[in-house]
Coordinates of C-alpha atoms in Angstrom, one line a residue:
Chain B
M1 CA -65.6 -36.8 -44.7
V2 CA -65.6 -35.0 -41.0
E3 CA -67.2 -37.1 -38.7
T4 CA -68.4 -35.1 -35.5
S5 CA -68.7 -38.1 -33.5
Q6 CA -65.6 -39.5 -33.9
R7 CA -62.8 -36.8 -34.4
D8 CA -59.9 -37.7 -36.3
A9 CA -56.6 -36.4 -34.9
V10 CA -54.2 -35.2 -37.6
I11 CA -51.4 -34.2 -35.3
K12 CA -50.7 -36.2 -31.8
V13 CA -48.4 -35.0 -29.7
R14 CA -47.4 -37.3 -26.8
G15 CA -45.0 -36.8 -23.9
L16 CA -42.9 -34.1 -25.7
R17 CA -40.2 -32.7 -23.7
N18 CA -37.9 -30.1 -25.4
Q19 CA -34.7 -28.7 -23.5
F20 CA -32.3 -26.0 -24.3
G21 CA -29.0 -26.5 -22.1
P22 CA -30.6 -26.7 -18.5
Q23 CA -33.5 -25.0 -19.6
V24 CA -36.3 -27.4 -20.1
V25 CA -39.3 -25.7 -22.2
H26 CA -42.0 -28.5 -22.5
D27 CA -41.9 -31.4 -20.2
N28 CA -44.5 -34.6 -20.8
L29 CA -46.7 -32.0 -23.4
D30 CA -49.6 -34.0 -24.9
L31 CA -51.3 -32.1 -27.6
D32 CA -54.2 -33.4 -30.3
V33 CA -55.2 -31.4 -33.4
W34 CA -58.5 -32.7 -35.1
R35 CA -59.2 -32.6 -38.8
G36 CA -60.5 -29.3 -40.1
E37 CA -60.6 -27.2 -37.0
V38 CA -58.2 -23.8 -36.1
L39 CA -56.3 -24.6 -33.3
G40 CA -55.1 -21.3 -31.5
I41 CA -51.9 -21.8 -29.4
V42 CA -51.5 -19.2 -26.7
G43 CA -49.0 -18.5 -23.6
G44 CA -47.0 -16.0 -22.2
S45 CA -43.5 -15.4 -23.8
G46 CA -41.2 -17.8 -23.4
T47 CA -43.4 -20.6 -23.0
G48 CA -42.4 -22.2 -26.2
K49 CA -45.5 -21.6 -28.4
S50 CA -43.0 -20.9 -31.5
V51 CA -40.8 -23.9 -30.4
L52 CA -43.5 -26.4 -30.2
L53 CA -44.5 -25.6 -33.6
R54 CA -41.2 -26.0 -35.0
T55 CA -40.9 -29.2 -33.2
I56 CA -43.8 -30.3 -34.9
V57 CA -42.7 -29.3 -38.1
G58 CA -39.1 -31.0 -38.1
L59 CA -37.3 -27.8 -37.4
N60 CA -36.1 -28.6 -34.0
Q61 CA -35.1 -32.2 -32.2
P62 CA -36.9 -32.8 -29.1
A63 CA -35.3 -34.7 -26.2
A64 CA -38.1 -37.0 -25.5
G65 CA -42.1 -37.9 -26.9
S66 CA -43.4 -38.7 -29.7
I67 CA -45.2 -36.9 -32.7
E68 CA -47.5 -38.3 -35.4
V69 CA -49.0 -36.1 -38.2
L70 CA -51.6 -37.9 -40.5
G71 CA -50.7 -40.7 -39.4
T72 CA -47.0 -41.0 -39.5
N73 CA -44.6 -40.7 -36.6
V74 CA -42.5 -37.8 -38.0
L75 CA -39.3 -38.3 -35.6
T76 CA -38.8 -41.9 -36.2
A77 CA -40.1 -42.4 -40.0
P78 CA -37.8 -42.9 -42.4
E79 CA -36.5 -40.1 -44.9
E80 CA -38.8 -41.1 -47.9
E81 CA -42.0 -41.2 -45.5
R82 CA -41.1 -38.3 -43.8
R83 CA -40.9 -36.0 -47.4
Q84 CA -44.2 -37.4 -48.1
V85 CA -45.7 -36.0 -45.2
E86 CA -43.9 -32.6 -45.6
T87 CA -45.7 -32.4 -48.8
R88 CA -49.0 -32.4 -46.9
W89 CA -48.2 -29.3 -44.6
G90 CA -47.5 -25.6 -45.3
V91 CA -45.6 -23.3 -42.5
A92 CA -45.9 -19.7 -43.1
F93 CA -43.1 -18.0 -40.9
Q94 CA -43.8 -14.6 -38.8
D95 CA -42.0 -12.8 -41.2
G96 CA -43.0 -14.5 -44.0
A97 CA -39.2 -16.0 -44.6
L98 CA -39.8 -15.8 -48.3
F99 CA -36.8 -16.2 -50.6
S100 CA -35.5 -13.0 -50.9
A101 CA -33.9 -13.5 -54.6
L102 CA -37.0 -14.8 -56.3
T103 CA -40.4 -13.0 -56.8
V104 CA -43.5 -13.7 -54.9
L105 CA -44.7 -16.1 -57.9
Q106 CA -41.4 -17.8 -58.2
N107 CA -41.8 -18.1 -54.1
V108 CA -45.1 -20.0 -54.6
M109 CA -44.2 -21.9 -57.6
A110 CA -40.8 -23.2 -55.4
P111 CA -42.1 -25.9 -53.9
M112 CA -44.5 -27.2 -57.0
R113 CA -41.3 -27.2 -59.1
E114 CA -39.7 -29.7 -56.3
H115 CA -42.7 -31.8 -55.7
L116 CA -45.0 -31.6 -58.6
K117 CA -44.5 -33.0 -62.4
L118 CA -46.6 -30.0 -64.1
S119 CA -45.9 -27.9 -67.1
T120 CA -44.4 -24.5 -66.3
N121 CA -47.4 -22.8 -67.5
L122 CA -49.5 -24.8 -65.1
M123 CA -47.6 -24.2 -62.3
K124 CA -47.6 -20.1 -63.1
E125 CA -51.4 -20.3 -63.1
L126 CA -51.7 -22.5 -59.9
G127 CA -49.5 -19.8 -58.3
G128 CA -51.1 -17.2 -59.5
L129 CA -54.5 -18.8 -58.4
K130 CA -52.8 -19.2 -54.7
I131 CA -51.7 -15.4 -54.7
S132 CA -55.3 -14.2 -55.4
L133 CA -56.8 -16.8 -53.2
V134 CA -54.8 -15.0 -50.1
G135 CA -56.1 -11.7 -51.6
L136 CA -53.0 -10.1 -52.9
P137 CA -53.3 -8.0 -56.4
H138 CA -51.8 -9.7 -59.5
L139 CA -49.1 -7.0 -59.7
A140 CA -47.5 -8.3 -56.4
C141 CA -46.5 -11.7 -58.6
D142 CA -43.7 -10.0 -60.3
K143 CA -42.5 -8.3 -57.2
L144 CA -39.4 -9.4 -54.8
P145 CA -40.3 -9.8 -51.3
S146 CA -38.1 -6.8 -50.4
E147 CA -40.7 -4.3 -52.2
L148 CA -43.7 -5.5 -50.5
S149 CA -45.3 -4.2 -47.2
G150 CA -45.0 -6.4 -43.9
G151 CA -48.9 -7.4 -44.3
M152 CA -48.4 -8.3 -48.1
R153 CA -45.2 -10.3 -47.2
K154 CA -47.5 -12.5 -44.5
R155 CA -50.0 -13.1 -47.3
A156 CA -47.4 -13.9 -49.9
A157 CA -45.9 -16.6 -47.2
L158 CA -49.6 -18.0 -46.8
A159 CA -49.6 -18.2 -50.4
R160 CA -46.6 -20.2 -50.3
A161 CA -47.7 -22.6 -47.5
L162 CA -50.9 -23.3 -49.8
A163 CA -48.9 -23.8 -52.4
L164 CA -49.4 -28.0 -52.4
D165 CA -52.9 -27.7 -51.2
P166 CA -51.6 -29.2 -47.8
Q167 CA -54.2 -30.7 -45.3
I168 CA -52.3 -28.5 -42.3
V169 CA -51.3 -25.1 -42.5
F170 CA -49.0 -24.0 -39.5
L171 CA -49.1 -20.2 -38.8
D172 CA -46.8 -18.2 -36.6
E173 CA -48.3 -15.5 -35.0
P174 CA -49.9 -14.6 -38.6
T175 CA -51.4 -11.2 -37.4
A176 CA -48.5 -9.5 -35.4
G177 CA -47.5 -6.5 -36.7
L178 CA -50.5 -5.9 -38.8
D179 CA -52.7 -2.9 -38.6
P180 CA -56.1 -3.9 -37.1
I181 CA -58.0 -3.5 -40.2
G182 CA -55.2 -5.5 -42.2
A183 CA -55.3 -8.3 -38.9
A184 CA -59.0 -8.6 -39.2
A185 CA -59.0 -9.3 -43.2
Y186 CA -56.5 -11.8 -42.6
D187 CA -58.5 -13.8 -39.9
D188 CA -61.5 -13.6 -42.2
L189 CA -59.2 -15.0 -44.9
I190 CA -57.7 -18.0 -43.0
G191 CA -61.5 -18.9 -42.0
E192 CA -62.7 -18.4 -45.6
L193 CA -59.6 -20.8 -46.7
Q194 CA -60.0 -23.2 -43.7
R195 CA -64.0 -23.5 -44.7
A196 CA -63.7 -23.6 -48.5
L197 CA -60.5 -25.8 -48.6
G198 CA -61.5 -27.8 -45.3
I199 CA -57.7 -27.6 -44.2
T200 CA -56.8 -27.6 -40.5
V201 CA -55.1 -24.5 -39.0
F202 CA -52.7 -24.6 -36.4
M203 CA -52.1 -21.3 -35.2
V204 CA -49.6 -19.3 -32.6
T205 CA -51.1 -16.1 -31.8
H206 CA -51.4 -13.3 -29.4
D207 CA -54.0 -11.9 -31.0
L208 CA -57.1 -11.9 -28.9
D209 CA -59.5 -10.7 -32.0
S210 CA -57.9 -13.9 -34.0
L211 CA -58.6 -16.3 -31.1
Y212 CA -62.2 -15.0 -30.7
A213 CA -63.0 -14.7 -34.3
I214 CA -61.9 -17.7 -36.1
C215 CA -60.2 -20.4 -33.5
D216 CA -62.6 -23.6 -32.9
R217 CA -60.3 -24.3 -30.2
I218 CA -57.6 -22.8 -28.0
A219 CA -54.8 -24.6 -26.1
V220 CA -52.9 -22.8 -23.4
L221 CA -48.9 -23.5 -22.7
A222 CA -48.2 -22.7 -19.1
E223 CA -45.9 -24.7 -16.8
K224 CA -44.1 -26.3 -19.5
R225 CA -47.2 -28.4 -20.9
V226 CA -50.9 -27.7 -22.6
L227 CA -52.4 -26.4 -19.6
V228 CA -55.8 -26.3 -20.8
E229 CA -57.7 -26.7 -24.1
G230 CA -61.1 -25.9 -25.2
P231 CA -63.2 -23.5 -27.0
I232 CA -62.8 -20.0 -26.0
E233 CA -65.7 -19.4 -23.9
T234 CA -64.4 -21.8 -21.6
M235 CA -61.7 -20.3 -21.1
T236 CA -62.9 -17.9 -18.4
D237 CA -63.8 -20.7 -16.1
V238 CA -60.5 -21.9 -15.6
D239 CA -59.0 -21.6 -12.2
H240 CA -55.2 -20.3 -13.0
P241 CA -53.8 -16.8 -12.6
W242 CA -52.4 -16.5 -16.3
V243 CA -55.3 -17.6 -18.3
Q244 CA -57.6 -15.6 -15.8
E245 CA -55.7 -12.7 -16.7
Y246 CA -55.4 -13.6 -20.3
F247 CA -58.8 -14.3 -21.2
T248 CA -60.3 -11.6 -18.4
G249 CA -58.7 -8.7 -19.3
P250 CA -59.6 -5.5 -20.3
R251 CA -58.5 -6.4 -24.1
A252 CA -59.9 -10.1 -24.0
R253 CA -63.2 -8.4 -22.7
A254 CA -62.8 -5.6 -26.1
A255 CA -62.5 -8.1 -28.2
Q256 CA -65.4 -10.5 -26.8
V257 CA -67.4 -7.3 -27.3
K258 CA -66.2 -6.5 -30.8
K259 CA -67.0 -10.8 -31.7
S260 CA -70.5 -10.2 -30.4
G261 CA -71.3 -7.1 -32.0
S262 CA -70.2 -8.0 -35.3
Q263 CA -72.5 -11.0 -35.0
Chain K
M1 CA -54.5 -42.5 -46.9
G2 CA -54.3 -43.9 -50.9
V3 CA -55.0 -41.3 -54.0
D4 CA -57.7 -42.8 -56.5
E5 CA -56.0 -41.7 -59.9
P6 CA -58.1 -39.1 -61.8
H7 CA -59.7 -40.0 -64.9
L8 CA -60.9 -37.7 -67.6
E9 CA -62.7 -39.2 -70.3
L10 CA -64.7 -37.7 -73.3
R11 CA -67.8 -38.9 -74.9
D12 CA -70.9 -37.8 -76.8
D13 CA -74.4 -38.0 -75.5
A14 CA -76.9 -37.1 -78.0
G15 CA -75.2 -33.9 -79.5
V16 CA -73.8 -33.0 -75.7
K17 CA -70.3 -33.5 -75.5
V18 CA -69.4 -34.9 -72.1
V19 CA -66.5 -34.4 -69.9
Q20 CA -66.5 -37.1 -67.4
L21 CA -64.0 -36.4 -64.5
S22 CA -63.8 -39.1 -61.9
G23 CA -61.2 -40.3 -58.9
D24 CA -59.1 -37.6 -56.8
L25 CA -59.1 -34.5 -58.8
V26 CA -55.7 -33.2 -57.0
T27 CA -52.6 -30.9 -57.9
A28 CA -50.3 -34.1 -57.4
H29 CA -51.8 -35.7 -59.9
L30 CA -52.8 -33.2 -62.6
G31 CA -49.6 -33.6 -64.6
S32 CA -51.0 -36.8 -66.4
L33 CA -54.1 -34.8 -66.9
E34 CA -53.1 -31.5 -68.6
H35 CA -52.8 -33.2 -72.0
S36 CA -56.4 -34.2 -72.1
F37 CA -57.8 -30.8 -70.3
A38 CA -56.0 -29.4 -73.1
K39 CA -58.2 -31.0 -75.5
A40 CA -61.2 -30.6 -73.5
Q41 CA -60.7 -27.1 -73.8
A42 CA -60.9 -26.9 -77.2
L43 CA -64.7 -28.4 -77.2
T44 CA -67.1 -26.2 -78.7
G45 CA -71.0 -26.2 -78.9
A46 CA -73.1 -27.7 -75.6
V47 CA -70.9 -29.4 -73.3
R48 CA -71.3 -31.0 -69.9
I49 CA -68.9 -31.8 -67.3
E50 CA -69.9 -34.6 -64.9
L51 CA -68.4 -34.7 -61.4
E52 CA -70.1 -37.4 -60.1
G53 CA -67.4 -39.8 -60.4
L54 CA -65.3 -37.4 -58.4
T55 CA -63.8 -38.8 -54.9
G56 CA -61.9 -35.4 -53.9
I57 CA -60.7 -32.4 -55.4
D58 CA -58.5 -29.5 -54.1
T59 CA -57.7 -26.1 -55.3
G60 CA -55.8 -27.1 -58.0
G61 CA -58.3 -29.5 -59.5
A62 CA -60.9 -26.7 -59.0
W63 CA -58.6 -24.6 -61.1
M64 CA -58.6 -26.8 -63.9
V65 CA -62.4 -27.3 -63.9
S66 CA -62.6 -23.8 -63.5
Q67 CA -60.7 -23.2 -66.6
L68 CA -61.9 -25.7 -68.4
R69 CA -65.6 -24.0 -68.3
K70 CA -64.4 -20.7 -68.8
R71 CA -62.3 -21.3 -72.0
V72 CA -65.4 -23.2 -73.4
A73 CA -67.9 -20.6 -72.6
E74 CA -65.3 -17.9 -74.5
A75 CA -65.3 -19.9 -77.4
G76 CA -69.3 -19.5 -77.6
G77 CA -70.1 -22.8 -75.9
E78 CA -72.7 -23.8 -73.4
V79 CA -71.2 -25.4 -70.6
T80 CA -73.0 -26.9 -67.3
L81 CA -71.8 -28.4 -64.4
S82 CA -73.5 -32.0 -63.4
G83 CA -73.3 -33.9 -60.5
G84 CA -70.4 -33.2 -57.7
A85 CA -70.5 -33.2 -54.1
P86 CA -71.7 -29.7 -52.6
D87 CA -68.3 -28.6 -51.1
H88 CA -66.3 -29.8 -54.5
I89 CA -68.9 -27.5 -56.6
A90 CA -68.3 -24.8 -53.4
L91 CA -64.6 -24.9 -53.8
I92 CA -64.8 -24.6 -57.5
E93 CA -66.8 -21.4 -57.2
T94 CA -64.3 -19.9 -54.8
V95 CA -61.4 -20.6 -57.1
T96 CA -63.4 -19.3 -60.4
Q97 CA -64.0 -16.1 -58.1
A98 CA -60.1 -15.7 -57.0
A99 CA -58.8 -16.3 -60.4
F100 CA -57.4 -13.2 -61.9
E101 CA -59.3 -10.9 -64.1
S102 CA -56.6 -10.5 -66.0
E103 CA -54.6 -13.0 -67.8
M104 CA -50.8 -13.2 -66.8
H105 CA -49.4 -9.9 -68.2
E106 CA -47.0 -10.6 -71.2
V107 CA -43.2 -9.6 -71.4
V108 CA -42.8 -6.9 -74.0
A109 CA -40.5 -8.6 -76.3
L110 CA -38.3 -6.4 -78.4
G111 CA -36.7 -8.7 -80.7
R112 CA -33.8 -8.5 -82.6
W113 CA -33.3 -4.8 -81.2
A114 CA -33.4 -5.2 -77.2
W115 CA -29.7 -5.3 -77.3
V116 CA -30.0 -1.5 -78.1
E117 CA -32.3 -0.9 -75.3
Q118 CA -29.8 -2.9 -73.0
L119 CA -26.8 -1.0 -74.4
G120 CA -28.5 2.1 -73.6
K121 CA -29.8 0.9 -70.1
T122 CA -26.2 0.1 -69.4
A123 CA -24.9 2.9 -70.5
V124 CA -26.9 5.5 -68.3
A125 CA -26.7 3.1 -65.4
G126 CA -23.1 3.3 -65.7
Y127 CA -23.1 7.4 -66.1
R128 CA -25.5 7.5 -62.9
A129 CA -23.2 5.3 -60.9
A130 CA -20.2 7.1 -61.8
L131 CA -22.0 10.8 -60.7
S132 CA -23.0 9.1 -57.7
L133 CA -19.4 7.8 -57.1
I134 CA -18.0 10.8 -57.3
S135 CA -20.7 12.8 -55.3
F136 CA -19.5 10.5 -52.9
L137 CA -16.4 11.0 -52.9
G138 CA -16.8 14.2 -52.3
Q139 CA -19.0 14.1 -49.2
V140 CA -16.2 11.3 -48.0
L141 CA -13.6 14.3 -48.5
A142 CA -15.5 16.6 -47.0
G143 CA -16.2 14.4 -44.1
I144 CA -12.5 13.7 -43.8
A145 CA -11.5 17.3 -43.8
G146 CA -13.9 18.0 -41.2
A147 CA -12.6 15.7 -39.2
L148 CA -9.2 16.8 -39.6
M149 CA -10.0 20.4 -38.6
Q150 CA -12.1 19.2 -35.5
P151 CA -10.5 16.1 -34.1
H152 CA -12.2 15.9 -30.9
K153 CA -15.4 15.0 -33.1
L154 CA -13.4 12.2 -34.9
R155 CA -14.6 8.8 -33.5
W156 CA -11.6 7.6 -32.4
A157 CA -12.5 4.3 -30.8
S158 CA -13.7 3.4 -33.9
L159 CA -10.7 4.4 -36.2
V160 CA -8.6 2.5 -33.7
T161 CA -10.6 -0.4 -34.3
H162 CA -11.1 -0.2 -37.9
M163 CA -6.7 0.6 -38.2
Q164 CA -6.2 -2.8 -36.1
D165 CA -9.0 -4.5 -38.6
V166 CA -7.2 -3.2 -41.5
G167 CA -3.9 -2.8 -40.9
F168 CA -2.3 -4.7 -37.6
S169 CA -4.3 -8.0 -38.6
A170 CA -3.2 -7.8 -42.2
V171 CA 0.6 -7.6 -41.5
P172 CA 1.1 -11.3 -41.7
I173 CA -0.3 -12.1 -44.9
V174 CA 1.0 -8.7 -46.6
A175 CA 4.7 -9.8 -45.2
L176 CA 4.2 -13.0 -46.7
M177 CA 3.1 -11.8 -50.2
G178 CA 6.1 -9.3 -50.2
F179 CA 8.3 -12.0 -49.3
L180 CA 7.4 -14.3 -52.0
I181 CA 7.5 -11.6 -54.8
G182 CA 11.0 -10.8 -54.0
V183 CA 11.8 -14.9 -54.0
V184 CA 10.0 -15.0 -57.3
L185 CA 11.9 -11.8 -58.8
G186 CA 15.1 -13.1 -57.2
F187 CA 14.8 -16.1 -59.0
Q188 CA 13.2 -15.3 -62.4
G189 CA 15.6 -12.4 -62.5
A190 CA 18.7 -14.7 -61.9
S191 CA 18.0 -17.3 -64.7
Q192 CA 17.6 -14.3 -66.8
L193 CA 20.4 -12.4 -66.4
Q194 CA 22.9 -15.3 -65.8
Q195 CA 22.7 -15.9 -69.4
F196 CA 24.6 -12.5 -70.3
G197 CA 26.7 -12.5 -67.0
A198 CA 24.8 -9.8 -65.3
E199 CA 24.0 -11.5 -62.4
V200 CA 24.6 -8.1 -60.0
F201 CA 21.8 -6.2 -61.8
V202 CA 19.3 -8.6 -60.1
V203 CA 19.5 -6.1 -57.0
E204 CA 18.1 -3.2 -59.3
L205 CA 15.6 -5.6 -60.6
I206 CA 14.4 -6.3 -57.5
S207 CA 14.5 -3.4 -55.7
I208 CA 12.9 -0.9 -58.2
S209 CA 10.1 -3.1 -59.1
V210 CA 9.2 -4.0 -55.8
L211 CA 9.9 -0.6 -54.3
R212 CA 8.3 1.6 -57.3
E213 CA 5.7 -0.7 -58.4
L214 CA 4.7 -4.3 -57.0
G215 CA 5.0 -3.9 -53.1
I216 CA 2.3 -1.2 -53.1
L217 CA 0.3 -2.7 -56.1
L218 CA -0.2 -6.1 -54.4
T219 CA -0.6 -4.6 -50.7
A220 CA -3.5 -2.5 -51.9
I221 CA -5.5 -5.4 -53.8
I222 CA -4.6 -7.9 -51.0
V223 CA -6.2 -4.9 -49.1
A224 CA -9.2 -4.5 -51.5
G225 CA -10.1 -8.0 -51.2
R226 CA -9.8 -8.2 -47.5
S227 CA -11.1 -5.0 -46.1
G228 CA -12.9 -3.7 -49.1
S229 CA -15.1 -6.6 -48.9
A230 CA -15.6 -6.3 -45.0
F231 CA -16.8 -2.6 -45.3
T232 CA -19.2 -3.3 -48.0
A233 CA -20.7 -6.5 -46.0
S234 CA -21.0 -5.1 -42.8
V235 CA -22.0 -1.6 -43.9
G236 CA -24.3 -3.1 -46.1
S237 CA -25.7 -5.6 -43.9
M238 CA -26.6 -2.3 -41.5
K239 CA -28.4 -0.8 -44.3
V240 CA -30.5 -3.9 -44.8
Q241 CA -31.3 -3.7 -41.1
Q242 CA -32.2 -0.1 -41.4
E243 CA -29.5 1.1 -38.8
I244 CA -28.3 3.6 -41.3
D245 CA -32.2 4.9 -41.4
A246 CA -32.2 4.6 -37.7
M247 CA -28.7 6.9 -37.5
Q248 CA -30.4 9.5 -39.6
T249 CA -33.3 10.0 -37.5
L250 CA -31.1 10.3 -34.4
G251 CA -29.2 13.2 -36.5
L252 CA -26.2 11.0 -36.9
D253 CA -24.3 11.6 -40.2
P254 CA -23.5 8.1 -41.6
I255 CA -20.7 9.3 -43.5
K256 CA -18.7 10.9 -40.4
V257 CA -19.9 7.8 -38.4
L258 CA -19.2 4.7 -40.6
V259 CA -17.3 5.9 -43.5
V260 CA -14.8 8.4 -42.1
P261 CA -13.2 5.8 -39.5
R262 CA -13.0 3.4 -41.9
V263 CA -11.6 5.4 -45.1
L264 CA -9.2 7.2 -42.5
A265 CA -8.0 3.6 -41.2
L266 CA -7.1 2.8 -44.9
L267 CA -5.5 6.1 -45.3
V268 CA -2.9 5.7 -42.1
M269 CA -2.7 1.8 -42.8
L270 CA -2.1 1.1 -46.3
P271 CA 0.8 3.3 -46.8
L272 CA 2.2 1.2 -43.9
L273 CA 1.6 -2.0 -44.7
G274 CA 3.0 -1.3 -48.3
F275 CA 6.2 -0.6 -46.5
V276 CA 5.9 -4.0 -44.8
A277 CA 5.4 -5.4 -48.2
N278 CA 8.7 -3.7 -49.4
L279 CA 11.0 -4.4 -46.5
F280 CA 9.9 -8.3 -46.8
G281 CA 10.0 -8.1 -50.9
L282 CA 13.7 -6.7 -50.4
F283 CA 14.5 -9.4 -47.8
G284 CA 13.3 -12.3 -50.2
G285 CA 15.1 -10.9 -53.1
A286 CA 18.2 -10.7 -51.2
L287 CA 18.0 -14.5 -49.6
M288 CA 17.1 -15.6 -53.4
S289 CA 20.0 -13.8 -54.9
W290 CA 22.2 -15.1 -52.0
V291 CA 21.2 -18.6 -52.8
S292 CA 20.9 -19.0 -56.4
L293 CA 23.6 -16.1 -57.3
D294 CA 26.0 -16.1 -54.9
V295 CA 25.2 -12.3 -54.2
S296 CA 25.9 -12.1 -50.5
P297 CA 23.7 -9.6 -48.6
G298 CA 26.3 -7.6 -47.8
M299 CA 27.0 -6.7 -51.6
F300 CA 23.1 -6.6 -52.1
I301 CA 22.7 -3.8 -49.3
T302 CA 25.8 -1.9 -50.7
R303 CA 24.4 -2.1 -54.1
L304 CA 21.1 -1.2 -53.1
H305 CA 22.4 1.9 -51.6
E306 CA 24.7 3.0 -54.6
N307 CA 22.5 2.4 -57.4
T308 CA 18.7 2.5 -56.2
D309 CA 17.8 5.9 -55.8
V310 CA 15.2 6.3 -52.9
K311 CA 13.0 8.4 -55.4
H312 CA 11.8 4.9 -56.3
L313 CA 10.8 4.4 -52.7
I314 CA 9.1 7.9 -52.7
V315 CA 7.3 7.0 -56.1
G316 CA 5.8 4.0 -54.6
M317 CA 4.9 5.4 -51.3
V318 CA 3.0 8.5 -52.9
K319 CA 0.8 6.2 -54.5
A320 CA -0.6 4.1 -51.2
P321 CA -2.8 7.1 -50.1
F322 CA -4.7 7.4 -53.3
F323 CA -5.4 3.6 -53.7
A324 CA -6.4 3.6 -50.0
L325 CA -9.0 6.3 -50.7
V326 CA -10.1 4.4 -54.0
I327 CA -10.6 1.1 -51.6
G328 CA -12.4 2.8 -49.1
V329 CA -15.0 5.0 -51.2
V330 CA -15.7 2.4 -53.2
A331 CA -16.2 -0.3 -50.6
C332 CA -18.5 2.2 -48.5
W333 CA -20.5 3.5 -51.8
Q334 CA -21.2 0.0 -52.7
A335 CA -22.5 -0.7 -49.3
F336 CA -24.7 2.7 -49.4
Q337 CA -26.0 1.2 -52.8
V338 CA -27.4 -2.2 -51.0
Q339 CA -31.1 -2.3 -51.4
G340 CA -33.6 -4.5 -49.7
S341 CA -32.5 -8.1 -49.1
S342 CA -29.5 -9.8 -48.2
T343 CA -28.6 -11.2 -51.6
S344 CA -28.0 -7.6 -52.6
V345 CA -25.2 -7.4 -49.6
G346 CA -23.7 -10.4 -51.7
R347 CA -23.8 -8.8 -54.9
R348 CA -22.7 -5.4 -53.9
T349 CA -19.6 -7.2 -52.0
T350 CA -18.1 -8.9 -55.3
S351 CA -18.9 -5.7 -57.2
S352 CA -17.1 -3.8 -54.3
V353 CA -13.8 -5.9 -54.5
V354 CA -13.8 -6.4 -58.3
Q355 CA -14.1 -2.3 -58.8
G356 CA -11.6 -1.8 -56.2
I357 CA -9.0 -3.9 -57.6
F358 CA -9.6 -2.5 -61.0
L359 CA -9.7 1.1 -60.0
V360 CA -6.4 0.5 -58.0
I361 CA -4.7 -1.0 -61.0
A362 CA -6.1 1.7 -63.4
L363 CA -4.7 4.3 -61.1
D364 CA -1.5 2.7 -61.2
A365 CA -1.2 2.8 -64.9
L366 CA -1.9 6.6 -64.7
F367 CA 0.8 7.1 -62.2
S368 CA 3.4 5.3 -64.2
I369 CA 2.0 7.6 -67.2
F370 CA 2.5 10.6 -64.8
F371 CA 5.9 9.8 -63.3
A372 CA 7.2 8.7 -67.1
D373 CA 6.0 12.8 -67.8
L374 CA 7.7 14.1 -64.9
G375 CA 10.9 11.9 -65.6
V376 CA 11.2 10.4 -61.9

């Protein structure tokens, strides 16, 4: 289905403007996300990476602009149509945002209960499958989120995001707060799931290793818009002080070495 | 993007049972196929799953195919997959690999004797909670004693803030409550006593019941609901945010920093609030006696002086610090029992209010027996 010659934009953001009081976060921001790619969003603190994610998934009302997800304008679409689109994306928040009163399995089943007409047994099986797909041990099913480590919570959040077999997955700093081994495993997991399930991944991250390891394309947020976008190799050629510092600094070089070493 | 309804067809092809799948086998449409899949899972012998007709598949669909293959193979059947796009097959294999080795483990059912286990668990939990509460009471008392012996170490700013929250801010509600209690007693007393011309005894009725019991008891109940819940919620949230752990690593004793100022504030303010309730109770009673029984305020005060011993006031006031201690200790203890999530804070806050009020009433009953034995 994926045609390389004619790319198919699953998310189209045009002329987006976000403003909190007098503070303008985004101004005239354009962004396209292609089907089946892993897009990494980077930018300094306060450049509105998370705000962009929240705006696309409808948690933040922009001051101006249009956002089209899977062919539906999510800002103007009627309620019913919006709900339809919502079942086709999954969001994993930074700290998991799992429902604290429910077990991990119940968390994963929560969106299924709402949107699917399946028997409870099948939902349990599918929930268990999602949990094992994200690499959590079986024992984790019956645990409460408060009984999990930070890394496990992130995986559980990903399992919940995958509950409805979405076409797009939004990840907010998926590897923040994980140890390097856990972060690398999480990167592998996202890459693997992306290949196996053919999903599109929209990822806000600061982790250079993730950017090198799994992102097909990078979009840099600066000066209230998407300053540049493209494969990571092209980033070092960009003539902008922040981008230069970010992609040619010591950490970036280390990540690059690691990537070429592992291949 | 339309979705083709998925279909499952069973047929027989020269002794080989064929399960033919077609359409978009996606989670959203699995519901209609659950039954057919269950039927297919019961097949035995040689089975061929034909995937040619599939136009799409997701993990849910792949799971169904994978389970079907597993079940039939387990029953001794021979299963082959035929056709299917490479990425469909790949997804089915990914899902098969990811599937748990172990079946969903079952909850051990105890049948009709489950209540015995539950009873035992509840009893043990209650016993442990009681021990823990008593030990907490000891720690708080030691903390208060320490604070009184070294007043410079007491957190005065915190104490004063809590005294304001617990005491001063509660004056209006406590005064109104006291006034209404006096009015109700006056009105009820009047209608009963009038029947045998003993109107004037309404003064004793009001003064003794308000001073001895109701003023302090109802104040304590209001404070348990108002401040007990606030203590549990605020300290409990600190526990969730790991602030209490942070305190301990910084060498600060959470009992001294958080609990002692709160309990001390209650110890000081609850008797004062009780006194306010008493005053307004008498005032409400006097007003009602005047309106409905023509007992003038002057006569009310004279009878109050002559016939109501000051011991009633003392009996009432003596109980106040004990009530304060119970409310404060239960609220803070519940806060320390908070575990993990914010749900736990809500549950503990409820328990804090319920237990606080219950223990205050139970203690009041004990005091009644105690004072009756003493003859006061």
